[in-house]
mmCIF file of N, CA, C and O in Angstrom:
data_model
loop_
_atom_site.group_PDB
_atom_site.id
_atom_site.type_symbol
_atom_site.label_atom_id
_atom_site.label_comp_id
_atom_site.label_asym_id
_atom_site.label_seq_id
_atom_site.Cartn_x
_atom_site.Cartn_y
_atom_site.Cartn_z
ATOM 1 N N MET A 269 -37.207 35.762 83.385
ATOM 2 C CA MET A 269 -36.833 34.103 83.730
ATOM 3 C C MET A 269 -38.221 33.578 82.847
ATOM 4 O O MET A 269 -39.397 34.297 82.540
ATOM 5 N N THR A 270 -38.128 32.240 82.274
ATOM 6 C CA THR A 270 -38.799 31.575 82.282
ATOM 7 C C THR A 270 -39.307 29.977 82.678
ATOM 8 O O THR A 270 -39.067 30.000 83.484
ATOM 9 N N VAL A 271 -40.630 29.968 82.494
ATOM 10 C CA VAL A 271 -41.054 29.330 82.916
ATOM 11 C C VAL A 271 -40.498 28.164 83.542
ATOM 12 O O VAL A 271 -40.306 26.773 84.167
ATOM 13 N N ASP A 272 -39.657 27.355 82.124
ATOM 14 C CA ASP A 272 -39.004 26.260 81.626
ATOM 15 C C ASP A 272 -37.757 26.104 83.192
ATOM 16 O O ASP A 272 -37.193 25.333 83.486
ATOM 17 N N GLN A 273 -37.412 27.660 83.611
ATOM 18 C CA GLN A 273 -36.214 27.428 84.562
ATOM 19 C C GLN A 273 -36.561 26.883 85.862
ATOM 20 O O GLN A 273 -35.420 26.564 87.087
ATOM 21 N N PHE A 274 -37.639 26.917 86.121
ATOM 22 C CA PHE A 274 -38.673 26.781 87.696
ATOM 23 C C PHE A 274 -38.919 25.090 87.406
ATOM 24 O O PHE A 274 -40.163 25.246 87.219
ATOM 25 N N PRO A 275 -38.363 24.016 88.241
ATOM 26 C CA PRO A 275 -38.670 22.901 88.260
ATOM 27 C C PRO A 275 -39.911 22.462 88.459
ATOM 28 O O PRO A 275 -40.216 23.533 89.939
ATOM 29 N N GLY A 276 -41.094 22.170 88.315
ATOM 30 C CA GLY A 276 -42.213 21.738 89.093
ATOM 31 C C GLY A 276 -43.083 22.656 88.598
ATOM 32 O O GLY A 276 -44.253 22.774 88.410
ATOM 33 N N ALA A 277 -42.920 23.820 87.832
ATOM 34 C CA ALA A 277 -43.947 24.739 87.264
ATOM 35 C C ALA A 277 -44.598 24.363 86.111
ATOM 36 O O ALA A 277 -43.915 23.515 85.552
ATOM 37 N N ALA A 278 -45.919 25.038 85.778
ATOM 38 C CA ALA A 278 -46.648 25.034 84.711
ATOM 39 C C ALA A 278 -46.507 24.984 83.657
ATOM 40 O O ALA A 278 -45.532 25.453 83.437
ATOM 41 N N PRO A 279 -46.504 24.254 82.352
ATOM 42 C CA PRO A 279 -45.825 23.887 81.336
ATOM 43 C C PRO A 279 -47.293 25.013 80.847
ATOM 44 O O PRO A 279 -48.061 25.859 81.227
ATOM 45 N N SER A 280 -46.535 25.675 79.449
ATOM 46 C CA SER A 280 -46.792 27.017 78.853
ATOM 47 C C SER A 280 -48.518 26.162 78.478
ATOM 48 O O SER A 280 -48.789 24.882 78.267
ATOM 49 N N PRO A 281 -49.523 27.145 78.239
ATOM 50 C CA PRO A 281 -50.929 26.622 77.549
ATOM 51 C C PRO A 281 -50.389 26.001 76.260
ATOM 52 O O PRO A 281 -51.157 24.955 76.000
ATOM 53 N N GLU A 282 -49.844 26.202 75.450
ATOM 54 C CA GLU A 282 -49.291 25.168 74.022
ATOM 55 C C GLU A 282 -48.456 24.592 73.982
ATOM 56 O O GLU A 282 -49.360 23.291 73.702
ATOM 57 N N GLN A 283 -47.924 24.117 75.288
ATOM 58 C CA GLN A 283 -46.980 22.891 75.817
ATOM 59 C C GLN A 283 -48.508 21.933 76.347
ATOM 60 O O GLN A 283 -48.614 21.224 75.965
ATOM 61 N N ALA A 284 -49.384 22.041 77.087
ATOM 62 C CA ALA A 284 -50.309 21.899 77.669
ATOM 63 C C ALA A 284 -50.972 20.917 76.569
ATOM 64 O O ALA A 284 -51.561 19.546 77.319
ATOM 65 N N ARG A 285 -51.210 21.643 75.602
ATOM 66 C CA ARG A 285 -52.623 21.558 74.669
ATOM 67 C C ARG A 285 -51.578 20.042 74.008
ATOM 68 O O ARG A 285 -52.551 19.313 72.984
ATOM 69 N N ALA A 286 -50.802 20.514 73.647
ATOM 70 C CA ALA A 286 -49.436 19.032 72.875
ATOM 71 C C ALA A 286 -49.731 17.841 73.127
ATOM 72 O O ALA A 286 -49.798 17.023 72.718
ATOM 73 N N GLU A 287 -49.343 18.045 75.094
ATOM 74 C CA GLU A 287 -49.077 17.346 75.261
ATOM 75 C C GLU A 287 -50.831 16.596 75.382
ATOM 76 O O GLU A 287 -50.957 14.901 75.366
ATOM 77 N N LEU A 288 -51.803 16.935 75.584
ATOM 78 C CA LEU A 288 -53.583 16.445 75.918
ATOM 79 C C LEU A 288 -53.800 15.679 74.944
ATOM 80 O O LEU A 288 -54.119 15.205 74.367
ATOM 81 N N VAL A 289 -53.583 17.006 73.417
ATOM 82 C CA VAL A 289 -53.734 16.090 72.229
ATOM 83 C C VAL A 289 -52.525 15.032 71.561
ATOM 84 O O VAL A 289 -53.150 13.932 71.405
ATOM 85 N N ALA A 290 -51.333 14.910 72.173
ATOM 86 C CA ALA A 290 -50.567 13.177 72.443
ATOM 87 C C ALA A 290 -51.682 12.258 73.261
ATOM 88 O O ALA A 290 -51.354 11.251 72.422
ATOM 89 N N THR A 291 -51.648 12.814 73.826
ATOM 90 C CA THR A 291 -52.324 11.622 74.612
ATOM 91 C C THR A 291 -53.859 11.295 74.396
ATOM 92 O O THR A 291 -54.126 10.243 74.297
ATOM 93 N N LEU A 292 -54.714 11.921 74.037
ATOM 94 C CA LEU A 292 -55.568 11.543 73.601
ATOM 95 C C LEU A 292 -55.874 11.049 72.060
ATOM 96 O O LEU A 292 -56.530 9.694 71.568
ATOM 97 N N ASN A 293 -54.739 11.168 71.753
ATOM 98 C CA ASN A 293 -54.379 10.382 70.129
ATOM 99 C C ASN A 293 -53.712 8.819 70.741
ATOM 100 O O ASN A 293 -54.261 8.047 69.748
ATOM 101 N N ALA A 294 -52.673 8.527 71.615
ATOM 102 C CA ALA A 294 -52.569 7.912 71.767
ATOM 103 C C ALA A 294 -53.965 6.880 72.666
ATOM 104 O O ALA A 294 -53.731 5.579 72.222
ATOM 105 N N ILE A 295 -54.905 7.047 73.633
ATOM 106 C CA ILE A 295 -55.722 6.366 73.744
ATOM 107 C C ILE A 295 -56.268 5.563 72.483
ATOM 108 O O ILE A 295 -56.917 5.032 72.969
ATOM 109 N N GLU A 296 -57.129 6.605 72.017
ATOM 110 C CA GLU A 296 -57.719 6.503 71.122
ATOM 111 C C GLU A 296 -57.307 5.375 69.996
ATOM 112 O O GLU A 296 -58.019 4.619 69.522
ATOM 113 N N ASP A 297 -56.223 5.419 69.335
ATOM 114 C CA ASP A 297 -55.415 4.061 68.705
ATOM 115 C C ASP A 297 -55.662 3.148 69.635
ATOM 116 O O ASP A 297 -55.104 1.772 68.843
ATOM 117 N N LYS A 298 -55.102 3.446 70.781
ATOM 118 C CA LYS A 298 -55.177 2.119 71.697
ATOM 119 C C LYS A 298 -56.601 1.333 71.476
ATOM 120 O O LYS A 298 -56.944 0.160 71.572
ATOM 121 N N LEU A 299 -57.959 2.141 72.140
ATOM 122 C CA LEU A 299 -58.720 1.164 72.250
ATOM 123 C C LEU A 299 -59.932 1.739 70.351
ATOM 124 O O LEU A 299 -60.681 0.569 70.704
ATOM 125 N N ASN A 300 -58.848 1.670 69.395
ATOM 126 C CA ASN A 300 -59.877 1.547 68.031
ATOM 127 C C ASN A 300 -59.453 -0.195 67.655
ATOM 128 O O ASN A 300 -58.296 -0.568 67.228
ATOM 129 N N VAL A 301 -60.338 -0.544 67.840
ATOM 130 C CA VAL A 301 -59.737 -2.761 67.699
ATOM 131 C C VAL A 301 -59.827 -2.723 66.330
ATOM 132 O O VAL A 301 -59.016 -3.892 65.835
ATOM 133 N N PRO A 302 -60.305 -1.706 65.329
ATOM 134 C CA PRO A 302 -60.345 -2.127 64.140
ATOM 135 C C PRO A 302 -59.015 -1.974 63.505
ATOM 136 O O PRO A 302 -58.074 -2.924 62.458
ATOM 137 N N LYS A 303 -58.418 -0.648 63.591
ATOM 138 C CA LYS A 303 -56.953 -0.750 63.852
ATOM 139 C C LYS A 303 -56.064 -1.183 63.809
ATOM 140 O O LYS A 303 -55.108 -1.913 63.870
ATOM 141 N N GLN A 304 -56.058 -2.111 65.767
ATOM 142 C CA GLN A 304 -55.290 -2.268 66.056
ATOM 143 C C GLN A 304 -55.220 -4.088 65.309
ATOM 144 O O GLN A 304 -54.494 -4.902 65.266
ATOM 145 N N MET A 305 -56.369 -5.137 64.956
ATOM 146 C CA MET A 305 -56.933 -6.217 64.291
ATOM 147 C C MET A 305 -55.759 -6.010 62.454
ATOM 148 O O MET A 305 -55.385 -6.919 62.589
ATOM 149 N N HIS A 306 -56.353 -4.604 62.416
ATOM 150 C CA HIS A 306 -55.324 -4.236 61.226
ATOM 151 C C HIS A 306 -53.639 -4.524 60.971
ATOM 152 O O HIS A 306 -53.010 -4.999 60.748
ATOM 153 N N ARG A 307 -53.081 -4.124 61.985
ATOM 154 C CA ARG A 307 -52.072 -3.843 62.334
ATOM 155 C C ARG A 307 -51.400 -5.409 63.128
ATOM 156 O O ARG A 307 -50.256 -5.433 62.653
ATOM 157 N N ALA A 308 -52.037 -6.378 63.707
ATOM 158 C CA ALA A 308 -52.155 -7.657 64.137
ATOM 159 C C ALA A 308 -51.499 -8.497 62.601
ATOM 160 O O ALA A 308 -50.989 -9.485 62.480
ATOM 161 N N LYS A 309 -52.836 -8.369 61.838
ATOM 162 C CA LYS A 309 -52.336 -8.842 61.006
ATOM 163 C C LYS A 309 -51.273 -8.084 59.888
ATOM 164 O O LYS A 309 -51.097 -9.744 59.585
ATOM 165 N N ARG A 310 -51.290 -7.438 59.949
ATOM 166 C CA ARG A 310 -49.912 -7.154 58.858
ATOM 167 C C ARG A 310 -48.335 -7.173 59.501
ATOM 168 O O ARG A 310 -47.652 -8.290 59.212
ATOM 169 N N ARG A 311 -48.369 -7.789 61.208
ATOM 170 C CA ARG A 311 -47.529 -7.697 61.757
ATOM 171 C C ARG A 311 -47.199 -9.384 61.468
ATOM 172 O O ARG A 311 -46.455 -10.409 61.712
ATOM 173 N N ALA A 312 -48.451 -10.245 61.654
ATOM 174 C CA ALA A 312 -48.524 -11.921 61.238
ATOM 175 C C ALA A 312 -48.518 -12.035 59.843
ATOM 176 O O ALA A 312 -47.044 -13.122 59.747
ATOM 177 N N ILE A 313 -48.913 -11.128 58.860
ATOM 178 C CA ILE A 313 -48.265 -11.758 57.847
ATOM 179 C C ILE A 313 -46.797 -11.534 57.306
ATOM 180 O O ILE A 313 -46.049 -11.940 57.141
ATOM 181 N N VAL A 314 -46.523 -10.804 57.492
ATOM 182 C CA VAL A 314 -44.884 -10.470 58.207
ATOM 183 C C VAL A 314 -44.108 -11.680 58.660
ATOM 184 O O VAL A 314 -43.005 -11.811 57.660
ATOM 185 N N ARG A 315 -44.572 -11.982 59.809
ATOM 186 C CA ARG A 315 -43.919 -12.928 60.820
ATOM 187 C C ARG A 315 -43.928 -13.905 59.480
ATOM 188 O O ARG A 315 -42.987 -15.243 59.690
ATOM 189 N N VAL A 316 -45.147 -14.407 59.173
ATOM 190 C CA VAL A 316 -45.171 -15.735 58.575
ATOM 191 C C VAL A 316 -44.318 -15.533 56.989
ATOM 192 O O VAL A 316 -43.212 -16.838 56.621
ATOM 193 N N ALA A 317 -43.738 -14.509 56.838
ATOM 194 C CA ALA A 317 -43.446 -14.337 54.795
ATOM 195 C C ALA A 317 -41.864 -14.671 55.617
ATOM 196 O O ALA A 317 -40.962 -15.790 54.890
ATOM 197 N N THR A 318 -41.601 -14.281 56.967
ATOM 198 C CA THR A 318 -39.729 -13.734 57.083
ATOM 199 C C THR A 318 -40.084 -15.765 57.438
ATOM 200 O O THR A 318 -39.281 -15.927 56.873
ATOM 201 N N VAL A 319 -40.798 -16.601 58.281
ATOM 202 C CA VAL A 319 -40.426 -17.788 58.229
ATOM 203 C C VAL A 319 -40.100 -18.473 57.427
ATOM 204 O O VAL A 319 -39.704 -19.305 57.299
ATOM 205 N N LYS A 320 -41.349 -18.234 55.925
ATOM 206 C CA LYS A 320 -41.016 -19.369 54.906
ATOM 207 C C LYS A 320 -40.022 -18.946 54.271
ATOM 208 O O LYS A 320 -38.964 -19.567 53.658
ATOM 209 N N VAL A 321 -39.352 -18.135 54.208
ATOM 210 C CA VAL A 321 -37.915 -17.302 53.396
ATOM 211 C C VAL A 321 -36.934 -17.904 54.684
ATOM 212 O O VAL A 321 -35.816 -18.802 53.529
ATOM 213 N N GLU A 322 -37.049 -17.584 55.234
ATOM 214 C CA GLU A 322 -35.421 -17.857 56.716
ATOM 215 C C GLU A 322 -35.694 -19.585 56.989
ATOM 216 O O GLU A 322 -34.728 -20.065 56.616
ATOM 217 N N ARG A 323 -37.103 -20.401 56.985
ATOM 218 C CA ARG A 323 -36.907 -21.197 57.583
ATOM 219 C C ARG A 323 -38.293 -22.096 56.481
ATOM 220 O O ARG A 323 -38.946 -22.500 57.197
ATOM 221 N N PRO A 324 -38.081 -22.937 55.724
ATOM 222 C CA PRO A 324 -39.098 -23.323 54.678
ATOM 223 C C PRO A 324 -39.251 -24.579 54.890
ATOM 224 O O PRO A 324 -40.867 -24.980 54.768
ATOM 225 N N ALA A 325 -38.450 -24.809 55.705
ATOM 226 C CA ALA A 325 -39.025 -26.723 56.282
ATOM 227 C C ALA A 325 -40.035 -26.342 57.255
ATOM 228 O O ALA A 325 -41.321 -26.616 57.737
ATOM 229 N N VAL A 326 -39.820 -25.156 58.378
ATOM 230 C CA VAL A 326 -40.809 -25.089 59.788
ATOM 231 C C VAL A 326 -42.366 -24.455 58.719
ATOM 232 O O VAL A 326 -42.942 -24.654 59.151
ATOM 233 N N PHE A 327 -42.143 -23.410 57.546
ATOM 234 C CA PHE A 327 -43.012 -22.764 57.153
ATOM 235 C C PHE A 327 -44.135 -23.788 56.765
ATOM 236 O O PHE A 327 -45.122 -24.809 57.113
ATOM 237 N N TYR A 328 -43.451 -25.068 55.940
ATOM 238 C CA TYR A 328 -44.278 -26.141 55.396
ATOM 239 C C TYR A 328 -44.805 -26.809 56.337
ATOM 240 O O TYR A 328 -45.929 -27.775 56.134
ATOM 241 N N ALA A 329 -43.940 -27.410 57.438
ATOM 242 C CA ALA A 329 -44.704 -28.770 58.184
ATOM 243 C C ALA A 329 -45.840 -28.019 58.593
ATOM 244 O O ALA A 329 -46.555 -28.334 59.554
ATOM 245 N N GLY A 330 -45.790 -26.851 59.265
ATOM 246 C CA GLY A 330 -46.796 -25.839 59.929
ATOM 247 C C GLY A 330 -47.660 -25.822 59.228
ATOM 248 O O GLY A 330 -49.291 -25.728 59.025
ATOM 249 N N VAL A 331 -47.820 -25.504 57.626
ATOM 250 C CA VAL A 331 -48.583 -25.720 56.523
ATOM 251 C C VAL A 331 -49.473 -27.002 56.566
ATOM 252 O O VAL A 331 -50.741 -26.889 57.211
ATOM 253 N N ALA A 332 -49.093 -28.524 56.680
ATOM 254 C CA ALA A 332 -49.519 -29.363 56.766
ATOM 255 C C ALA A 332 -50.186 -29.553 57.843
ATOM 256 O O ALA A 332 -50.949 -30.037 57.890
ATOM 257 N N GLY A 333 -49.431 -29.076 59.195
ATOM 258 C CA GLY A 333 -50.566 -29.418 60.842
ATOM 259 C C GLY A 333 -51.752 -29.106 60.680
ATOM 260 O O GLY A 333 -52.614 -29.000 61.088
ATOM 261 N N LEU A 334 -51.954 -27.378 59.668
ATOM 262 C CA LEU A 334 -52.896 -26.625 59.638
ATOM 263 C C LEU A 334 -53.979 -27.466 59.201
ATOM 264 O O LEU A 334 -54.841 -27.504 59.252
ATOM 265 N N ALA A 335 -53.040 -27.987 57.926
ATOM 266 C CA ALA A 335 -54.340 -28.302 56.702
ATOM 267 C C ALA A 335 -54.664 -30.000 58.078
ATOM 268 O O ALA A 335 -56.118 -30.569 57.593
ATOM 269 N N GLY A 336 -53.830 -30.546 58.566
ATOM 270 C CA GLY A 336 -54.614 -31.763 58.909
ATOM 271 C C GLY A 336 -55.483 -31.464 60.126
ATOM 272 O O GLY A 336 -56.468 -32.479 60.550
ATOM 273 N N ALA A 337 -55.387 -30.259 60.177
ATOM 274 C CA ALA A 337 -56.521 -29.935 61.752
ATOM 275 C C ALA A 337 -57.655 -29.371 61.266
ATOM 276 O O ALA A 337 -59.025 -30.109 61.476
ATOM 277 N N ALA A 338 -57.634 -28.977 59.927
ATOM 278 C CA ALA A 338 -58.372 -28.463 59.452
ATOM 279 C C ALA A 338 -59.308 -29.948 59.068
ATOM 280 O O ALA A 338 -60.602 -29.905 59.157
ATOM 281 N N GLY A 339 -58.635 -30.535 58.182
ATOM 282 C CA GLY A 339 -59.162 -32.428 57.603
ATOM 283 C C GLY A 339 -60.274 -32.724 58.941
ATOM 284 O O GLY A 339 -61.058 -33.103 59.042
ATOM 285 N N LEU A 340 -59.008 -32.826 59.772
ATOM 286 C CA LEU A 340 -59.558 -33.810 61.223
ATOM 287 C C LEU A 340 -60.948 -32.674 61.964
ATOM 288 O O LEU A 340 -61.792 -32.918 62.517
ATOM 289 N N ALA A 341 -61.372 -31.202 61.783
ATOM 290 C CA ALA A 341 -61.918 -30.430 62.272
ATOM 291 C C ALA A 341 -63.801 -31.068 61.224
ATOM 292 O O ALA A 341 -64.583 -31.101 61.395
ATOM 293 N N VAL A 342 -63.409 -30.964 59.917
ATOM 294 C CA VAL A 342 -64.158 -31.373 58.999
ATOM 295 C C VAL A 342 -64.729 -32.770 59.368
ATOM 296 O O VAL A 342 -65.652 -33.049 59.357
ATOM 297 N N TRP A 343 -64.309 -32.836 59.449
ATOM 298 C CA TRP A 343 -64.673 -34.974 59.843
ATOM 299 C C TRP A 343 -65.151 -35.126 60.941
ATOM 300 O O TRP A 343 -66.163 -35.782 60.675
ATOM 301 N N GLY A 344 -65.158 -34.673 61.731
ATOM 302 C CA GLY A 344 -66.014 -34.003 63.265
ATOM 303 C C GLY A 344 -66.595 -33.705 63.236
ATOM 304 O O GLY A 344 -68.205 -35.246 63.891
ATOM 305 N N ILE A 345 -67.130 -32.657 62.450
ATOM 306 C CA ILE A 345 -68.357 -32.049 62.180
ATOM 307 C C ILE A 345 -69.534 -33.432 61.654
ATOM 308 O O ILE A 345 -70.031 -32.988 61.420
ATOM 309 N N VAL A 346 -69.198 -33.546 60.030
ATOM 310 C CA VAL A 346 -69.386 -34.291 59.774
ATOM 311 C C VAL A 346 -69.878 -35.517 59.554
ATOM 312 O O VAL A 346 -71.172 -36.146 59.980
ATOM 313 N N ARG A 347 -69.466 -36.154 60.866
ATOM 314 C CA ARG A 347 -69.325 -36.904 61.686
ATOM 315 C C ARG A 347 -70.162 -36.974 62.459
ATOM 316 O O ARG A 347 -71.589 -37.525 62.873
ATOM 317 N N ALA A 348 -70.545 -35.526 63.387
ATOM 318 C CA ALA A 348 -71.742 -35.190 64.513
ATOM 319 C C ALA A 348 -72.352 -34.844 63.565
ATOM 320 O O ALA A 348 -73.818 -35.192 63.732
ATOM 321 N N ILE A 349 -73.146 -34.782 62.980
ATOM 322 C CA ILE A 349 -74.324 -34.490 61.965
ATOM 323 C C ILE A 349 -74.585 -35.679 61.754
ATOM 324 O O ILE A 349 -75.831 -35.843 61.340
ATOM 325 N N ALA A 350 -73.456 -36.264 60.338
ATOM 326 C CA ALA A 350 -74.007 -38.126 60.591
ATOM 327 C C ALA A 350 -74.855 -38.895 61.310
ATOM 328 O O ALA A 350 -76.012 -39.649 61.291
ATOM 329 N N ARG A 351 -74.605 -38.603 62.408
ATOM 330 C CA ARG A 351 -75.114 -39.056 63.972
ATOM 331 C C ARG A 351 -76.708 -38.825 64.000
ATOM 332 O O ARG A 351 -77.288 -39.024 64.104
#
C-alpha cells in the first residue's frame, strides 16, 4: 500500500518539497513590487489599446480630459508660484 491510499497521511518528501517550492514562489511573486508594477503597467497598456480600437470616441474623450486636467494643474501651480 502507498501513502496515497490513506487519507490524511503525510505526503512524500518529494511532494512536500514541491508544494513548499510552489508556495515560496507564489509568496515571492506577490511581494515583488517591481514585478507587480510591471504587470500592472502591461495590463493598463493592453486595456488602453483595447479601448482605442473598440471605442475610439471614449478613448479620445479620455485623452482630452487628461490633457485638460494636466493644463489645469499646470495653471494652478503657475498661479500659486506667481503670488
